[in-house]
CSV table of C-alpha atoms in Angstrom, one decimal:
chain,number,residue,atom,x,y,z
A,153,UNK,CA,128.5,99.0,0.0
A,154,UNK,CA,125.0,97.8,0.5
A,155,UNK,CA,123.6,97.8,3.9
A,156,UNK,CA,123.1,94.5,5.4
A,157,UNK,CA,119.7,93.9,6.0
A,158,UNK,CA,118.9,93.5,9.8
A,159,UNK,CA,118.4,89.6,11.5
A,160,UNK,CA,115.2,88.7,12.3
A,161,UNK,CA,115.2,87.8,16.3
A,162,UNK,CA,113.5,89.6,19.3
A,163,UNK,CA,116.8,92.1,20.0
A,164,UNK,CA,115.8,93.2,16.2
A,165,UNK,CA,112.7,93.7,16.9
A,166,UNK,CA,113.1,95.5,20.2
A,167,UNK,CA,115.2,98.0,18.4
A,168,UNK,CA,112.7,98.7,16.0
A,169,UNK,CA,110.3,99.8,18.6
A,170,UNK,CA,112.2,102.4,20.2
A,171,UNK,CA,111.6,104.3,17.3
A,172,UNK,CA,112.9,108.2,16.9
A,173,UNK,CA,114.2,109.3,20.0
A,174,UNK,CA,115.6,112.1,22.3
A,175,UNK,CA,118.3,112.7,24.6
A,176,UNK,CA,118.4,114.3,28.1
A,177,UNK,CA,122.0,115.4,27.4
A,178,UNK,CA,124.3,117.7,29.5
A,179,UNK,CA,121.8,117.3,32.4
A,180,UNK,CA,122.8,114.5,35.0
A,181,UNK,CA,125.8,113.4,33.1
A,182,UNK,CA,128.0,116.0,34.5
A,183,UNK,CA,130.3,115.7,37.1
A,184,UNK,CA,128.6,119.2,38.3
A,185,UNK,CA,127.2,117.8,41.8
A,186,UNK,CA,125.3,121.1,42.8
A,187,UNK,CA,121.7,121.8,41.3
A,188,UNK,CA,121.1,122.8,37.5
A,189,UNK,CA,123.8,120.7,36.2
A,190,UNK,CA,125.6,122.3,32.8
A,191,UNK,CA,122.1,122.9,31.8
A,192,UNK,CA,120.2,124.8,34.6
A,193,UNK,CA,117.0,123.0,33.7
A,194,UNK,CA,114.4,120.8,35.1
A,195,UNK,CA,113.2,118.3,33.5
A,196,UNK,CA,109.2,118.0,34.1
A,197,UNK,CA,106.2,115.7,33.4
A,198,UNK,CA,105.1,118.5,30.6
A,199,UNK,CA,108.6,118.0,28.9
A,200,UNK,CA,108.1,114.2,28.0
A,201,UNK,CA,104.0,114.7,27.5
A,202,UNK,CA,105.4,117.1,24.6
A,203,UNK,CA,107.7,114.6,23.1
A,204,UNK,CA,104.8,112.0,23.2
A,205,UNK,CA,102.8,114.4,21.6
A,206,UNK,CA,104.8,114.4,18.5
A,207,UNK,CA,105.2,110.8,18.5
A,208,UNK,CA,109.1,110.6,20.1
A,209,UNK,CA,109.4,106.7,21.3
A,210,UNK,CA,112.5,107.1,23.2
A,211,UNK,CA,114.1,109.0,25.9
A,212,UNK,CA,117.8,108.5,26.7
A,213,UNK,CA,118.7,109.6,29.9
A,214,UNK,CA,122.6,109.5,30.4
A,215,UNK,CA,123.9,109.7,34.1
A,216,UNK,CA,127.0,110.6,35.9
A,217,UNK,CA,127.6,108.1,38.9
A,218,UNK,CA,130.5,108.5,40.2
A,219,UNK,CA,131.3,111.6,41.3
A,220,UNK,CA,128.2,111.1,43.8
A,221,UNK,CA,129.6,108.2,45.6
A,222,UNK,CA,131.3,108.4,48.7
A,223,UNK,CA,134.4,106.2,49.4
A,224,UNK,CA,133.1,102.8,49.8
A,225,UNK,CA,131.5,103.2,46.2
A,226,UNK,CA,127.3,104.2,47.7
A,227,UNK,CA,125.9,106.5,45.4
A,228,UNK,CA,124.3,109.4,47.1
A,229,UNK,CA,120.5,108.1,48.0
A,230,UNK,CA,118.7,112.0,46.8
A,231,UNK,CA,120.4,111.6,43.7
A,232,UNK,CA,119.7,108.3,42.7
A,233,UNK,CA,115.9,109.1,43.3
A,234,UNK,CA,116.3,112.6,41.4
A,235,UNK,CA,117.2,110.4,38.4
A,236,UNK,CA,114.6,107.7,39.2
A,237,UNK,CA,112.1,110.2,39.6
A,238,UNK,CA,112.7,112.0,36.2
A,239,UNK,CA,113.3,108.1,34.6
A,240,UNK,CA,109.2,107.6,36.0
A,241,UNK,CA,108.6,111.0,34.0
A,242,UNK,CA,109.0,109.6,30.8
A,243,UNK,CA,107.9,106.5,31.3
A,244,UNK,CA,104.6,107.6,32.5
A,245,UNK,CA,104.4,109.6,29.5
A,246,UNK,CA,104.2,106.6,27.4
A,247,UNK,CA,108.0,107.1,26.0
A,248,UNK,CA,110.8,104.2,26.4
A,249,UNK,CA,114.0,104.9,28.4
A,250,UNK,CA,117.2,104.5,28.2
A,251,UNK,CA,119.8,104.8,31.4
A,252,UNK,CA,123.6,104.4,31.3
A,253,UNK,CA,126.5,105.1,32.8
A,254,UNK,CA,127.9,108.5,30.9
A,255,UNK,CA,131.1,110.7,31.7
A,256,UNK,CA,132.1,108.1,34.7
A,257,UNK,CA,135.2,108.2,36.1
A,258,UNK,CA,136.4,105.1,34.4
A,259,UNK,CA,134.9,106.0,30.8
A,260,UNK,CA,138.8,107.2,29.4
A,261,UNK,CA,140.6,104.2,31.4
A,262,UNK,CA,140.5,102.0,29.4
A,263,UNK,CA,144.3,102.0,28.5
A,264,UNK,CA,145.5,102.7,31.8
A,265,UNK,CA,143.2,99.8,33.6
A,266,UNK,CA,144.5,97.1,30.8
A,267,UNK,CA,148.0,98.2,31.6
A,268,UNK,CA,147.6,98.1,35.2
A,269,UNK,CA,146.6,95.9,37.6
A,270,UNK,CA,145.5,98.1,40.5
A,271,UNK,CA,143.2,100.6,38.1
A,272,UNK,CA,142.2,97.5,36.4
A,273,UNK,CA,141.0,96.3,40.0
A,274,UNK,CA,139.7,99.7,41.2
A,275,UNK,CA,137.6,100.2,37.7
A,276,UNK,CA,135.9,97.0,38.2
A,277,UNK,CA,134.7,97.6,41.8
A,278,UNK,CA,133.1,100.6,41.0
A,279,UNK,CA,131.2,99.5,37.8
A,280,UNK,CA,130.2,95.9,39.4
A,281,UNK,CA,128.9,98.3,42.6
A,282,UNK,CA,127.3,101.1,40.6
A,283,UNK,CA,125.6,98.4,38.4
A,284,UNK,CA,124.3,96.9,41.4
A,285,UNK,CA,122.8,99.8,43.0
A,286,UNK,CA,121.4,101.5,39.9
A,287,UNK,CA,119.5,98.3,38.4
A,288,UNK,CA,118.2,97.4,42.0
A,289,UNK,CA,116.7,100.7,42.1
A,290,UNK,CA,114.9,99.9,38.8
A,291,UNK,CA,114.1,96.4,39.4
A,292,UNK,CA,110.5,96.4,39.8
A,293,UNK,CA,110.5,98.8,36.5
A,294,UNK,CA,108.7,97.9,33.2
A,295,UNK,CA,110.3,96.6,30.3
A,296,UNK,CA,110.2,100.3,28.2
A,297,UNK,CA,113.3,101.0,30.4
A,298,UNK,CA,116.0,99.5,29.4
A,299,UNK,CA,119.9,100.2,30.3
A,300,UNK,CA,123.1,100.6,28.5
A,301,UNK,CA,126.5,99.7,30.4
A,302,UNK,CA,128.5,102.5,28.8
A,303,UNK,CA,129.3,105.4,27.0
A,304,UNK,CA,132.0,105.4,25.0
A,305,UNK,CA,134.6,103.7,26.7
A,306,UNK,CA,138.0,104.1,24.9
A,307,UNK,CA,141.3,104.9,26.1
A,308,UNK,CA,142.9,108.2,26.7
A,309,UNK,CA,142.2,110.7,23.6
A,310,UNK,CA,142.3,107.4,21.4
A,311,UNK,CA,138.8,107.1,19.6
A,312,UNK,CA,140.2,105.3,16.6
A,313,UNK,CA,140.2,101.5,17.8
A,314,UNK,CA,141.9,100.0,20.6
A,315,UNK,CA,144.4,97.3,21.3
A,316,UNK,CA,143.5,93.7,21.8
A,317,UNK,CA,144.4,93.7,25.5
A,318,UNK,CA,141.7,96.9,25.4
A,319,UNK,CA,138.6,95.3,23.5
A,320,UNK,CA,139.4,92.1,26.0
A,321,UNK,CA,139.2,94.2,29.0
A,322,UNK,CA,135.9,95.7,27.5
A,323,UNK,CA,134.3,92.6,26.8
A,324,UNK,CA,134.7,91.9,30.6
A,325,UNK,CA,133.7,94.8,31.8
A,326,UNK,CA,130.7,95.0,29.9
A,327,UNK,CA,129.9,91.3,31.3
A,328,UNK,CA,130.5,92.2,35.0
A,329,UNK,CA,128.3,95.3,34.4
A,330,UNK,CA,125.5,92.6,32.8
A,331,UNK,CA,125.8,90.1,35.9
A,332,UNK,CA,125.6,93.2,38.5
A,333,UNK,CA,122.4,93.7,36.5
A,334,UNK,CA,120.6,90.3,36.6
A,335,UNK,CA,121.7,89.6,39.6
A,336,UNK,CA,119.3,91.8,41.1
A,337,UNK,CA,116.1,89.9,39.5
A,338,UNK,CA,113.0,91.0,39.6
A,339,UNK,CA,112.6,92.4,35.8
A,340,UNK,CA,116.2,93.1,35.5
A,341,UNK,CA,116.6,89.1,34.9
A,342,UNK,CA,115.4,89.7,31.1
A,343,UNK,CA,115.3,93.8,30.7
A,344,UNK,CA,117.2,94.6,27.2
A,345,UNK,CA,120.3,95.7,28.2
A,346,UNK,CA,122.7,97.7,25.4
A,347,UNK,CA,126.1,96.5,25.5
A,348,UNK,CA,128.4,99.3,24.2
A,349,UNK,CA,131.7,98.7,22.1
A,350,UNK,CA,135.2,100.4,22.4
A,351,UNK,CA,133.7,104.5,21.7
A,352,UNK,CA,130.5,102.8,21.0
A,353,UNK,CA,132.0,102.3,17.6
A,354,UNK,CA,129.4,99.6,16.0
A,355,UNK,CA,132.4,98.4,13.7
């Protein structure tokens, strides 16, 4: 069928200026907590300067959070600046950035959480206190970063769809993960934040 063409509000017009884009994958969105990652590389200033050069608008930088959290749900301190360090890479090269949450521990319980009460209220803490650290660490950060709550959330192996209990569950994660956000101010009260559906499925 025809496409439909796109609404005309600022969310629209945000999107269009991300442009073409590139994505740090299979770097920090591991659960490989010792150095090099699954990609043994290091990401440097000259890296994003040549995607600038040939006129990439956007960098998305998925991250792993919760396998470098101790027990009360603190996310180690040198990684959080390893990630905000390469985040100031690529926005001091000009380029836009996008940081989520990416391979977390809660990003295939889906099922299990809306099934059960105790993951339900374990999954919660942990994305309401990861939120909460990671945008207060970018608070003070421009507008070309921007965040995205998830992945691809989904339960189990099931990429299809979910049930209605799942997409409900969804909805509020995805809204606790937008209030850890703004609660934090400073330009977190009005960064663009992507909201992801169940496996980031746009239908």
């Amino acid at each position: 069928g025809r496409v439909k063409e796109m609404p005309s509000n600022s969310a629209t017009a945000a999107t269009q200026q991300l442009g073409w884009g590139w994505n740090l994958g299979n770097h920090f969105d591991t659960s490989n907590v010792t150095w090099g990652y699954w990609d043994g590389a290091t990401p440097s200033a000259a890296l994003f300067q040549k995607l600038a050069s040939v006129n990439a608008k956007t960098v998305r930088v998925p991250a792993t959070w919760t396998c470098h959290m101790d027990e009360n749900y603190t996310i180690d301190a040198a990684y959080l600046d390893e990630v905000a360090g390469v985040v100031d890479l690529a926005l001091n090269a000009g380029l836009n950035v996008i940081l989520n949450t990416h391979h977390d521990s809660f990003e295939t319980d889906l099922g299990n959480a809306a099934a059960n009460g105790d993951d339900y209220v374990k999954d919660s803490t942990i994305i309401v206190k990861l939120w909460e650290q990671v945008a207060a660490k970018f608070a003070n950060h421009s507008d070309k970063l921007m965040f995205e709550t998830f992945n691809e959330v989904h339960a189990g192996d099931n990429w299809g769809g979910g049930t209605d209990a799942e997409y409900a569950l969804l909805n509020k994660w995805n809204q606790w993960a937008v209030d850890a956000i703004r609660k934090t101010g400073g330009n977190n009260a009005t960064r663009w934040i992507g909201v992801a559906g169940y496996a980031a499925n746009t239908t």
